[in-house]
Amino acid sequence: MLLSKLLIEGATVVTMDAENHVYAPGDIICEDERLVYVGPSQQRLAWQPDRVIRGEGKVALPGFINAHTHAAMTLLRSYADDLALKPWLEEKIWPLEARLTPEAVYWGTLLACLEMLEAGVTTFADMYFYSEETAQAVTESGLRADLAPGLTGTTPDADKRLAAAADFVRRRQRSAAGRITARLGPHAPYTCPRPFLSDVVAAAKELGCGIHIHLAETSAEVQELQAQTGFTPVGLLHEILGREGPVPVLAAHCVHLSGQDMAYLKADGIGVAHNPGSNLKLASGLAPLAALLEAGVKVGLGTDGAASNNNLDVLEEARLAALLPKLATGDPAAVPARAALRSATLGGAEALGLESRIGSLEEGKQADLVLLDEGRAHLVPRHDVISRVVYSARAGDVDTVLVAGRILLEHGRPTTLDRAKILSEAQKQAEKLVG
């Protein structure tokens, strides 16, 4: 449902802008796809909206951004749990992924879109296979997505796959009315040897796009690459970027970093997708989030795939992002609630290079936003709104979601997706995979 003039009236509006404005009560006006007013509630005698949403008892926030996931891995949720990354990948996930079909990826992605929509996620960054089917699911859902066809350089057809991925980027960049952006997705330095990774970076530069890559996820990965090449994963990418030319990079995980690595991330303008839930579940380690933020690195939050998390709830990631550094550093203020919420919104937009369009509620930006219902016992009393969102709110509190001014979730119910059909078809596809 796209309304040309929509007024959200009387909500507690958390803008996440540079001045950290919170308006209580506040109003939001959307015209077509954009925000044209965000500020204190005021009387309007001459202006008539097409629709008014009463915001009393609601918190309005920028839509949450899932900066790293593998959407169709919803089909593998709960299939291979309680394993470290290497055996999880090599013994369980990769053999099953070899059996994936385009139809499976389509329905698995629709399931992910439904789950993220119900959790207030309006944008996600995906790296996976059968990207055309992923794009089709995104188009139907109404969500915004940054899509990267997954690439490895260790197979005989690696160059052919790179050419196909480049073609996908050309065709899908700014598709779905501008809601889809595209980049190349080299999996990681340990699956993309140095010459192939150089080719990917060179191709991205030629295409004018970025890359999405896993970096420094485990200590074993770092040690093995250093033994083979003399570089850390971040150091190797820095060397390639310096030689092939700068391209935008979205780097997932970045758990095991040296001070020099963090300096490279900052110098190269690399956006980091921090995945605390997945890192915990796979025992990959505690990423130095406080140090990354202190160094001025762009940091967003990701869930990773639902096979290693096991959900796509960015609010949960924000809570972990705030809590884990307190334990790791012994400092309860290491990553305060506001910094964690920023990583779930504007920080994610910065990591994706989309901060001029999304990530905060500011006039001129896209009307991507979420309304949380404050009428829940765990959100009362209403003291600091940022603390309540980060430390108390849940995905089930999401009431309304808009993307580009279109209502995709209303009173907790999707308007663009057939929930029952998606759940049924995704179950069938999952059973085919594991059967």
XYZ file of C-alpha atoms in Angstrom, residues 34-366:
333
model
C 10.400 10.246 1.153
C 10.282 11.851 4.547
C 9.268 15.501 4.252
C 8.843 16.292 7.947
C 10.321 14.778 11.104
C 9.930 16.850 14.246
C 7.743 17.978 17.130
C 4.006 17.416 16.841
C 2.234 20.470 15.470
C -1.187 21.511 14.272
C -1.687 21.602 10.499
C -4.805 23.380 9.328
C -4.290 23.475 5.549
C -2.462 20.195 4.905
C -4.566 17.063 4.455
C -2.899 13.630 4.477
C -4.301 10.653 2.632
C -3.957 8.662 5.828
C -3.118 9.252 9.485
C -1.477 6.653 11.712
C -1.978 7.429 15.392
C 1.399 7.178 17.068
C 0.401 7.406 20.721
C 2.002 4.501 22.575
C 4.395 3.839 19.687
C 8.133 4.392 19.206
C 9.104 5.384 15.675
C 12.602 4.363 14.599
C 14.580 4.066 11.378
C 14.112 0.612 9.894
C 16.660 -1.875 11.189
C 19.435 -2.918 8.802
C 20.731 -6.483 8.686
C 24.217 -5.865 7.304
C 25.154 -9.509 6.742
C 23.075 -12.581 6.132
C 22.538 -15.532 3.832
C 18.782 -15.278 3.500
C 17.919 -18.684 2.040
C 19.758 -20.423 4.882
C 16.497 -20.123 6.793
C 15.897 -23.573 5.242
C 18.839 -24.913 7.276
C 17.744 -23.447 10.607
C 18.277 -25.987 13.430
C 19.781 -28.500 10.990
C 23.417 -28.406 12.191
C 23.847 -26.843 15.619
C 26.511 -26.874 18.321
C 29.502 -27.109 15.980
C 32.551 -24.918 15.337
C 32.735 -23.048 12.044
C 35.010 -25.400 10.070
C 33.197 -28.711 10.721
C 29.860 -26.884 10.524
C 30.727 -25.680 7.014
C 32.683 -28.640 5.633
C 30.703 -31.523 7.104
C 27.167 -30.156 7.265
C 26.439 -26.946 5.364
C 28.465 -27.197 2.151
C 27.256 -30.749 1.315
C 23.659 -29.646 1.739
C 24.172 -26.423 -0.198
C 25.407 -28.499 -3.133
C 21.818 -29.748 -3.405
C 20.214 -26.294 -3.452
C 17.845 -25.451 -6.292
C 16.639 -22.060 -7.529
C 13.171 -22.879 -6.167
C 14.579 -23.660 -2.724
C 16.487 -20.376 -2.606
C 13.380 -18.458 -3.696
C 11.209 -19.867 -0.910
C 13.987 -19.743 1.664
C 14.532 -16.067 0.851
C 10.813 -15.325 1.070
C 10.816 -16.948 4.513
C 13.753 -14.723 5.484
C 11.987 -11.635 4.138
C 8.894 -12.506 6.155
C 10.919 -13.085 9.324
C 12.913 -9.874 8.922
C 9.815 -7.846 8.106
C 8.103 -9.082 11.264
C 11.256 -8.079 13.202
C 11.401 -4.525 11.807
C 14.242 -5.092 9.334
C 13.779 -2.925 6.248
C 17.148 -3.511 4.531
C 19.433 -6.533 4.393
C 22.780 -7.387 2.797
C 22.831 -10.880 1.360
C 25.592 -13.118 0.033
C 24.420 -16.409 -1.395
C 23.651 -18.485 -4.490
C 20.920 -18.159 -7.128
C 20.854 -14.411 -6.696
C 18.199 -13.929 -9.383
C 15.712 -15.879 -7.267
C 16.797 -13.879 -4.225
C 16.154 -10.657 -6.138
C 12.724 -11.882 -7.191
C 11.779 -12.590 -3.565
C 13.026 -9.156 -2.487
C 11.040 -7.494 -5.258
C 7.848 -9.238 -4.182
C 8.365 -8.489 -0.492
C 8.918 -4.749 -0.893
C 12.052 -4.827 1.262
C 15.344 -3.141 0.392
C 18.405 -5.354 -0.190
C 22.075 -5.292 -1.161
C 22.687 -8.558 -3.032
C 26.014 -10.270 -3.686
C 26.293 -13.560 -5.618
C 28.565 -15.818 -3.562
C 31.901 -16.667 -5.169
C 34.749 -19.063 -4.435
C 37.990 -19.321 -6.355
C 38.794 -22.993 -5.761
C 36.463 -24.576 -8.339
C 37.255 -25.161 -12.049
C 34.424 -22.840 -13.117
C 35.424 -19.943 -10.837
C 36.027 -17.522 -13.721
C 32.698 -18.445 -15.323
C 30.909 -17.810 -12.032
C 32.621 -14.441 -11.677
C 31.442 -13.457 -15.153
C 27.878 -14.507 -14.275
C 28.019 -12.530 -11.032
C 29.225 -9.459 -12.922
C 26.282 -9.840 -15.298
C 23.913 -10.019 -12.318
C 25.360 -6.772 -10.948
C 24.869 -5.032 -14.301
C 21.250 -6.176 -14.577
C 20.110 -5.771 -10.992
C 21.868 -2.601 -9.829
C 19.119 -0.157 -8.755
C 16.361 -2.562 -9.780
C 13.032 -3.008 -7.943
C 12.410 0.739 -8.147
C 15.864 1.380 -6.707
C 15.434 -0.876 -3.683
C 18.009 -3.447 -4.847
C 21.706 -2.653 -4.992
C 24.267 -5.238 -6.060
C 27.914 -6.129 -5.534
C 30.254 -9.128 -5.857
C 30.518 -11.675 -3.034
C 33.919 -13.390 -2.702
C 33.336 -15.744 0.213
C 36.608 -15.328 2.152
C 40.385 -15.280 1.614
C 40.562 -18.974 2.553
C 38.185 -19.924 -0.293
C 39.306 -17.192 -2.718
C 43.041 -17.478 -3.385
C 44.940 -14.246 -3.820
C 44.898 -14.169 -7.675
C 41.150 -14.814 -7.791
C 40.424 -12.250 -5.076
C 42.458 -9.733 -7.072
C 40.330 -10.525 -10.121
C 37.143 -9.975 -8.112
C 38.339 -6.585 -6.835
C 39.363 -5.565 -10.362
C 35.946 -6.622 -11.681
C 34.179 -4.657 -8.947
C 36.172 -1.565 -9.839
C 35.228 -1.934 -13.503
C 31.562 -2.423 -12.601
C 31.556 0.499 -10.167
C 30.257 -1.714 -7.363
C 31.570 -3.057 -4.068
C 32.351 -6.472 -2.617
C 30.900 -8.383 0.341
C 33.386 -10.734 2.039
C 33.947 -12.696 5.271
C 37.133 -11.532 7.031
C 39.008 -12.726 10.116
C 36.103 -14.758 11.468
C 38.200 -17.308 13.391
C 41.673 -17.342 14.875
C 42.525 -20.466 12.832
C 41.674 -18.601 9.623
C 44.028 -15.771 10.546
C 46.873 -18.086 11.554
C 46.593 -20.256 8.443
C 46.545 -17.323 6.047
C 49.512 -15.689 7.780
C 51.457 -18.957 7.472
C 50.620 -19.217 3.768
C 50.965 -15.586 2.655
C 52.496 -13.555 5.467
C 49.300 -11.451 5.595
C 46.332 -11.332 7.923
C 43.000 -11.486 6.060
C 42.546 -7.729 6.491
C 46.166 -7.098 5.511
C 45.808 -9.204 2.365
C 42.688 -7.331 1.293
C 44.418 -4.006 2.027
C 47.302 -5.009 -0.231
C 44.945 -6.025 -3.050
C 42.860 -2.871 -2.720
C 45.999 -0.778 -2.920
C 47.121 -2.560 -6.078
C 43.841 -3.039 -7.950
C 42.250 0.243 -6.932
C 39.824 1.159 -4.153
C 36.337 -0.352 -4.147
C 33.655 -0.249 -1.424
C 33.948 -3.245 0.905
C 31.471 -4.768 3.316
C 33.424 -7.124 5.602
C 31.530 -9.619 7.746
C 32.677 -10.671 11.235
C 36.179 -9.120 11.670
C 36.559 -10.895 15.007
C 40.317 -11.440 15.235
C 41.999 -8.123 14.468
C 45.301 -6.488 15.270
C 45.690 -2.765 15.797
C 47.148 -2.563 12.289
C 44.138 -4.408 10.900
C 41.810 -1.828 12.431
C 43.931 0.965 10.972
C 43.594 -0.672 7.524
C 39.810 -0.981 7.926
C 39.582 2.713 8.733
C 42.015 3.809 5.996
C 40.274 1.722 3.312
C 36.815 2.885 4.363
C 35.712 -0.712 4.903
C 32.313 -1.240 6.480
C 32.212 -3.989 9.099
C 29.151 -6.170 9.660
C 29.362 -7.260 13.302
C 27.585 -10.586 13.975
C 27.650 -11.173 17.731
C 25.000 -13.922 17.826
C 26.626 -16.063 15.150
C 30.096 -15.451 16.604
C 28.856 -16.706 19.967
C 27.048 -19.762 18.618
C 29.999 -20.910 16.505
C 32.464 -19.991 19.283
C 34.345 -17.837 16.788
C 35.257 -15.242 19.409
C 34.359 -11.759 20.656
C 34.914 -9.041 18.078
C 36.589 -5.860 19.422
C 33.496 -3.723 18.840
C 34.401 -0.968 21.298
C 37.859 -0.606 19.743
C 36.415 -0.575 16.223
C 34.001 2.190 17.121
C 36.732 4.121 18.915
C 38.899 3.843 15.793
C 36.137 5.363 13.678
C 35.431 2.224 11.631
C 31.954 2.045 10.076
C 30.106 -0.758 11.891
C 26.692 -2.244 11.221
C 25.016 -5.304 12.702
C 24.283 -8.597 10.971
C 22.588 -11.797 11.984
C 24.528 -14.059 9.593
C 22.400 -16.863 8.170
C 19.640 -18.430 10.242
C 21.605 -21.697 10.245
C 24.221 -20.151 12.511
C 22.217 -17.811 14.723
C 19.282 -19.116 14.529
C 17.122 -16.074 13.797
C 17.189 -12.835 11.809
C 16.383 -10.479 14.706
C 18.581 -7.374 14.559
C 17.155 -6.103 17.859
C 18.662 -9.164 19.511
C 21.993 -8.402 17.828
C 21.844 -4.826 19.134
C 21.375 -6.101 22.670
C 24.315 -8.494 22.318
C 26.405 -5.725 20.754
C 25.817 -3.614 23.850
C 26.255 -6.391 26.418
C 29.245 -8.404 25.210
C 31.791 -5.540 25.239
C 30.860 -4.837 28.859
C 31.893 -8.377 29.761
C 34.974 -8.350 27.545
C 36.347 -5.031 28.838
C 34.962 -4.857 32.360
C 33.564 -1.431 31.444
C 29.747 -1.139 31.606
C 29.933 1.901 29.311
C 32.132 0.229 26.670
C 29.310 0.224 24.074
C 26.308 2.159 25.398
C 22.773 1.530 24.222
C 22.773 4.461 21.810
C 25.919 3.189 20.049
C 24.387 -0.277 19.690
C 21.153 1.149 18.265
C 23.141 3.322 15.883
C 24.922 0.221 14.598
C 21.516 -1.370 13.948
C 20.374 1.645 11.911
C 22.636 4.413 10.620
C 25.814 2.391 11.182
C 24.464 -0.349 8.953
C 23.582 2.212 6.288
C 27.128 3.585 6.447
C 28.628 0.108 6.149
C 26.541 -0.417 2.994
C 27.272 3.036 1.588
C 23.570 3.963 1.783
C 23.682 6.565 4.566
C 22.492 9.353 2.272
C 19.256 7.427 1.655
C 18.429 5.407 4.782
C 19.496 4.746 8.379
C 17.996 7.776 10.130
C 14.698 9.635 10.147
C 15.600 12.875 8.386
C 13.815 14.986 5.833
C 14.731 13.977 2.289
C 15.629 10.393 3.133
C 13.636 7.347 2.123
